[in-house]
mmCIF file of C-alpha atoms in Angstrom:
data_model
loop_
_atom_site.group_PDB
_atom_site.id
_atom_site.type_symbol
_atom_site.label_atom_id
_atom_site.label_comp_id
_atom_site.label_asym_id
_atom_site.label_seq_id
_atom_site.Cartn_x
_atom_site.Cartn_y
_atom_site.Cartn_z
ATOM 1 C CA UNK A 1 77.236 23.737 -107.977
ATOM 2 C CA UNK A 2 80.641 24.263 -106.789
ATOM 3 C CA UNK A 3 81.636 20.238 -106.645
ATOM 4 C CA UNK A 4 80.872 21.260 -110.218
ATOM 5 C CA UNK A 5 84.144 23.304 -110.983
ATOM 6 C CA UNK A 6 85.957 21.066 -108.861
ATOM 7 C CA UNK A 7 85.289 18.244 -111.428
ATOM 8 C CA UNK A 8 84.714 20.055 -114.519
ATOM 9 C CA UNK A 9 87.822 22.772 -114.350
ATOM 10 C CA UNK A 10 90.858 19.859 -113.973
ATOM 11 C CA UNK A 11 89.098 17.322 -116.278
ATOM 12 C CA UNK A 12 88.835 19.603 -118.735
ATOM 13 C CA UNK A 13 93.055 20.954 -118.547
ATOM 14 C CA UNK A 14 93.311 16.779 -118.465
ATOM 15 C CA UNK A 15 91.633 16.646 -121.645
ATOM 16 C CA UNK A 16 93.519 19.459 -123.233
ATOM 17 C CA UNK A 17 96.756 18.077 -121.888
ATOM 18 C CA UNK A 18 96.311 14.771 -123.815
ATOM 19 C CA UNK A 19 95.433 16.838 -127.058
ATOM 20 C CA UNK A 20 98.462 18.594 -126.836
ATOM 21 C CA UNK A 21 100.487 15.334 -126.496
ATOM 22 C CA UNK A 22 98.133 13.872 -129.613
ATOM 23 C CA UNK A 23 99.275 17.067 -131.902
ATOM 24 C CA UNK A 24 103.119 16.119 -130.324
ATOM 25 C CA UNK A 25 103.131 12.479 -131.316
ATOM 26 C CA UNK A 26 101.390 13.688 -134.781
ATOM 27 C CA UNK A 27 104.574 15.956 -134.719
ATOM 28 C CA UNK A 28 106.925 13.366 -134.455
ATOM 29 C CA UNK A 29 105.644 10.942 -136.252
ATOM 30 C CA UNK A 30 105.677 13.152 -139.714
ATOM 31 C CA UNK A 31 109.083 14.950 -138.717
ATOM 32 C CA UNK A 32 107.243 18.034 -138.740
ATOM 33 C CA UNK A 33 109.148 21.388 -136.909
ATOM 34 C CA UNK A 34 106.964 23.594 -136.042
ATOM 35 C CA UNK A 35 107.337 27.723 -135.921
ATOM 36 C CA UNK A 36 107.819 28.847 -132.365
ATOM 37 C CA UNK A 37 104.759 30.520 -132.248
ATOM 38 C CA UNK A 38 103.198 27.117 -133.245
ATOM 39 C CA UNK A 39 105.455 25.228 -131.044
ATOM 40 C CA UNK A 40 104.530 27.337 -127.407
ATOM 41 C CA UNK A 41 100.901 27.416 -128.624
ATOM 42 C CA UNK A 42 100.780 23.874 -128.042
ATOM 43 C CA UNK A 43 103.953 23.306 -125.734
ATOM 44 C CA UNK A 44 102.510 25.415 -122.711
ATOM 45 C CA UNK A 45 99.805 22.549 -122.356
ATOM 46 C CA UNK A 46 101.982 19.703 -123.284
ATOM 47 C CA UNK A 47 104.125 20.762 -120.234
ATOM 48 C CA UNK A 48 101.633 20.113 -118.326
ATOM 49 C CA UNK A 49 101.675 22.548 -115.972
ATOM 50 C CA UNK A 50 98.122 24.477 -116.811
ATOM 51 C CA UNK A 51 96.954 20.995 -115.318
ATOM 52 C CA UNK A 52 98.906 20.981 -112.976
ATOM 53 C CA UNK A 53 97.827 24.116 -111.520
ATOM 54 C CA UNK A 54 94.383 24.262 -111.899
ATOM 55 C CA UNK A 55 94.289 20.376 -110.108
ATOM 56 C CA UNK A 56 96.150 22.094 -107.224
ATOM 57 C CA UNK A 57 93.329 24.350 -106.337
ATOM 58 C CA UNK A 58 90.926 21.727 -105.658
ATOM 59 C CA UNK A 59 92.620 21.463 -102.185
ATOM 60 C CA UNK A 60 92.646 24.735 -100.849
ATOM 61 C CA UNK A 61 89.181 24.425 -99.509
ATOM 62 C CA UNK A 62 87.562 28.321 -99.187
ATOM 63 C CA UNK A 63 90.279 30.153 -101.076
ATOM 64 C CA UNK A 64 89.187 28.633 -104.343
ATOM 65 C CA UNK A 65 85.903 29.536 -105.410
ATOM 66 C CA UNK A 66 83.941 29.150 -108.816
ATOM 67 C CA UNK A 67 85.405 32.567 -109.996
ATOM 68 C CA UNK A 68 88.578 31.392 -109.237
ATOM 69 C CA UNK A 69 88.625 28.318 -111.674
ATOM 70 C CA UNK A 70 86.641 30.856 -114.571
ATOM 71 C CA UNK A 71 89.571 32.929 -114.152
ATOM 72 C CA UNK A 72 92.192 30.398 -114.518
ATOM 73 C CA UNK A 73 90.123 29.547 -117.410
ATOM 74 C CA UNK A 74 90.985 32.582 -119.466
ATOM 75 C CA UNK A 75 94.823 31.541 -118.818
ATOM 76 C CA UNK A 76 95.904 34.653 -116.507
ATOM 77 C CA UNK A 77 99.603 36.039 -117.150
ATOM 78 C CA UNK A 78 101.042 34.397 -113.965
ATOM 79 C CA UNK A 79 99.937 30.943 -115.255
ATOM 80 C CA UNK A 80 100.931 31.469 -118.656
ATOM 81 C CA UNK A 81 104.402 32.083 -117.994
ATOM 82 C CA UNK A 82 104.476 29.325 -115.310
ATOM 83 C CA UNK A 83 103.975 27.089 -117.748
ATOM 84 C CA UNK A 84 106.276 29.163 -120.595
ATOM 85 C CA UNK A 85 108.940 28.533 -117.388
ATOM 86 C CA UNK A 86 107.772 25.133 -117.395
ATOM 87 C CA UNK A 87 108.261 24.037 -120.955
ATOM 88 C CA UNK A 88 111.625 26.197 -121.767
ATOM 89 C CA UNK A 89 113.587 24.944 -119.001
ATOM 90 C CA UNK A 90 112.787 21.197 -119.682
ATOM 91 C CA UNK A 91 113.346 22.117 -123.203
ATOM 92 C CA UNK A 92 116.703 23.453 -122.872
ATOM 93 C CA UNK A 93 117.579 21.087 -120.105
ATOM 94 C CA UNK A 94 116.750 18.162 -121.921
ATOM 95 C CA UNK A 95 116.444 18.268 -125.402
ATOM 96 C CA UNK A 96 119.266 17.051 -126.799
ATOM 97 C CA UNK A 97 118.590 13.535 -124.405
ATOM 98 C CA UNK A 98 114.774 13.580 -126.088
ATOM 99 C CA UNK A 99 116.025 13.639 -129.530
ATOM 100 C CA UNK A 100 118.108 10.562 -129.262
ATOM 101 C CA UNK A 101 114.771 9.035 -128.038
ATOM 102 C CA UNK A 102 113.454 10.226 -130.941
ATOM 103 C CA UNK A 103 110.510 12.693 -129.479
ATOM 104 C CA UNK A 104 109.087 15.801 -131.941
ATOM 105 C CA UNK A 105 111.056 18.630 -132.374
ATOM 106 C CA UNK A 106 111.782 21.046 -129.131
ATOM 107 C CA UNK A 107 111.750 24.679 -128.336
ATOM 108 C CA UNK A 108 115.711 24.388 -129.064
ATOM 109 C CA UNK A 109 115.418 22.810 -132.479
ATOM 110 C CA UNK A 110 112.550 24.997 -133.269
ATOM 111 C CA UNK A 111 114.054 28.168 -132.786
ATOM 112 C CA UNK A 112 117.139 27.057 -134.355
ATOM 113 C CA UNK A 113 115.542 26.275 -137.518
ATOM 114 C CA UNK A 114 113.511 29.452 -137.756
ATOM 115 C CA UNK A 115 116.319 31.792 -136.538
ATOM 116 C CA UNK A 116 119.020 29.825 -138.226
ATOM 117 C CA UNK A 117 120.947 30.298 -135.219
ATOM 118 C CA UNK A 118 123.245 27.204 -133.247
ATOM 119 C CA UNK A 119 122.243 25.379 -130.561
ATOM 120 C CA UNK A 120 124.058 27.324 -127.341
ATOM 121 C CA UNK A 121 122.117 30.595 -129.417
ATOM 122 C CA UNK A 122 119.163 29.315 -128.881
ATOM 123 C CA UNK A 123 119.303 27.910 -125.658
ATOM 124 C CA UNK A 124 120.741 31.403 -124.471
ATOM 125 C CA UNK A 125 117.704 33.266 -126.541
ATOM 126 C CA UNK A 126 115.217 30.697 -124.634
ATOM 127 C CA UNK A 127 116.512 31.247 -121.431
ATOM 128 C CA UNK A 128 116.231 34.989 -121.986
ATOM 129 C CA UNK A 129 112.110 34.235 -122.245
ATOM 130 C CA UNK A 130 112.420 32.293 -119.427
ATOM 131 C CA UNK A 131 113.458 35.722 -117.426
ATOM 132 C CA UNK A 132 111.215 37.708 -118.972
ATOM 133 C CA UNK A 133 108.028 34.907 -118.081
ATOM 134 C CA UNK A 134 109.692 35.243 -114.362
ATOM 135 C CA UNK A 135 109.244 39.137 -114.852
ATOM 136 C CA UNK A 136 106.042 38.549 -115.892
ATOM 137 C CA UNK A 137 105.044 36.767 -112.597
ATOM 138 C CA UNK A 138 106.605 39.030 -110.393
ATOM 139 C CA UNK A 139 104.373 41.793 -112.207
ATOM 140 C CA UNK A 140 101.114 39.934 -111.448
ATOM 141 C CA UNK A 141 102.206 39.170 -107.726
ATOM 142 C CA UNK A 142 103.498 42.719 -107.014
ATOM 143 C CA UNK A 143 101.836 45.335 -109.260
ATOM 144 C CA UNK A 144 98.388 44.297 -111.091
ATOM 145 C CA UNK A 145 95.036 44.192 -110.110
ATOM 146 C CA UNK A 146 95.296 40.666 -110.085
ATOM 147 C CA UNK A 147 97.350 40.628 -106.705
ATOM 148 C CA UNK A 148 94.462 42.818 -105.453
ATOM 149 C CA UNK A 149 91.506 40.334 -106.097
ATOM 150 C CA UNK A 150 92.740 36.514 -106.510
ATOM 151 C CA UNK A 151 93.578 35.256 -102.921
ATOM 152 C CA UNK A 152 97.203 35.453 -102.395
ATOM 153 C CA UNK A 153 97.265 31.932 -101.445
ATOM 154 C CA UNK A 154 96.215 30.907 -104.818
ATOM 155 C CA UNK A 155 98.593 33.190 -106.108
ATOM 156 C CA UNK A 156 101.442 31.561 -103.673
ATOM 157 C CA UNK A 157 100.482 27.949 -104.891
ATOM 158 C CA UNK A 158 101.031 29.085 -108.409
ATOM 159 C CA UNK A 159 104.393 30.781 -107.806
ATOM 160 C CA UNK A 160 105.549 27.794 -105.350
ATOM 161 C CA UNK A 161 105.005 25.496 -108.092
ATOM 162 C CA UNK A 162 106.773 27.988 -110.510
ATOM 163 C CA UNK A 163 109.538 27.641 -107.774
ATOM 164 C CA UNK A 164 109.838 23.756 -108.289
ATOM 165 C CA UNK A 165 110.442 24.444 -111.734
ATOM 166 C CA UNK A 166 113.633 26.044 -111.066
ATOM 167 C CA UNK A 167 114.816 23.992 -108.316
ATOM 168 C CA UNK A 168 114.027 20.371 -110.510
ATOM 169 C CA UNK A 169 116.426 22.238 -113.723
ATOM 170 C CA UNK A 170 119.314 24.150 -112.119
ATOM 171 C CA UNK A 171 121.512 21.673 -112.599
ATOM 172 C CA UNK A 172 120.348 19.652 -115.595
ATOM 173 C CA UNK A 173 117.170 18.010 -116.260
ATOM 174 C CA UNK A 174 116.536 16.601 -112.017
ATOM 175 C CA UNK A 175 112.689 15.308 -113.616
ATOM 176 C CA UNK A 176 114.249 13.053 -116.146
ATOM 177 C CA UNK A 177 117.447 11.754 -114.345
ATOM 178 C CA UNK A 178 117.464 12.378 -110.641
ATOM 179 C CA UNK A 179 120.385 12.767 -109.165
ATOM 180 C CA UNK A 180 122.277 12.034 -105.553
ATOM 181 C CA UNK A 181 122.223 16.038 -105.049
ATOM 182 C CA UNK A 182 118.517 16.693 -105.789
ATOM 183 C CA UNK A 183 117.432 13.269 -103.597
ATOM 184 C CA UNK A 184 119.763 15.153 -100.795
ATOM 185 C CA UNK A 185 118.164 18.162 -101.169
ATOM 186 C CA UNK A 186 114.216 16.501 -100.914
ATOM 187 C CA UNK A 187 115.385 14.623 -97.972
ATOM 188 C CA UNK A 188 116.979 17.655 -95.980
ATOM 189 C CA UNK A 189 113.660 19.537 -96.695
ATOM 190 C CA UNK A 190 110.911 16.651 -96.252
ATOM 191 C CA UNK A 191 112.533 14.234 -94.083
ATOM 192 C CA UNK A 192 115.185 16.122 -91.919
ATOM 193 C CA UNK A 193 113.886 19.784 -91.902
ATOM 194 C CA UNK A 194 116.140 22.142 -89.810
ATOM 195 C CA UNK A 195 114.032 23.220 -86.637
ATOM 196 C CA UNK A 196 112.885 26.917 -86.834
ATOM 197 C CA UNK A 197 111.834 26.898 -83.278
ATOM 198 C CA UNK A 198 113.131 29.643 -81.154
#
């Protein structure tokens, strides 16, 4: 029964992860701009990180149990703003290159519309959520019940990959166009690691 979850659980964030990118191309292809609220209904899927998560449990061998996938299930806080984290910064990081690729309308171009604010406005509003969806994971690590009954390893893999998130935008959009400084820093923590042995 448990191979069940293992299979079921990341197939079925796979399937809603290529749905999201269906209502996306649909999007873009009738040069439709959603609300926000529409947009990060559908944008914390497409960013893929709800997959991403989920997929990462089927490693952890004993930690992750059947209750543990029907909880991540119900889409938790802490995963919900990972992947609010995970959309806004590629959003504001790389929106303007996606629109001269012609992709569907961003967080940035949504919230400008709506709002009927500029560009650096809007980035600035959308970074403000991205704070307040880091607040939001430091809440469920620190101070809910949630820190008292999922396995803090689970808990760790979902802020770790949170982590990534900010590392991979801090100085641009490091997914789309990876740069000399974010190849350096992989390679001085993958390839030469500084010894910690005492």
């Amino acid at each position: 029964m448990t191979s069940f979850y293992f299979i079921f659980f990341p197939f079925s964030y796979f399937k809603q992860l290529s749905e999201s990118y269906f209502v996306e191309a649909k999007w873009c292809n009738e040069n439709y701009v959603p609300t926000m609220k529409e947009y990060m209904r559908n944008a914390v899927v497409s960013a893929g990180y709800i997959m991403l998560i989920v997929t990462s449990f089927v490693g952890m061998g004993d930690f992750v149990t059947p209750e543990i996938f029907n909880w991540a299930s119900n889409n938790p806080k802490i995963i919900d703003a990972s992947s609010i984290i995970a959309r806004l910064l590629n959003d504001v990081t790389s929106h303007k290159f996606e629109q001269e690729r012609g992709h569907c309308a961003s967080a940035v171009e949504c919230y400008m519309r709506e709002h009927a604010v500029s560009e650096e406005e809007a980035c600035r509003e959308l970074m403000k959520q991205v704070e307040n969806a880091w607040k939001d994971i430091n809440q469920e690590l620190i101070f809910s019940e949630i820190s008292k009954v999922v396995p803090r390893p689970v808990l760790t893999r979902i802020l770790n990959l949170t982590r990534v998130l900010d590392f991979i935008y801090k100085n641009g959009d490091g997914y789309t166009h990876v740069g000399k400084k974010t190849k350096d820093e992989i390679t001085s923590l993958l390839i030469d690691p500084i010894s910690a042995s005492y």
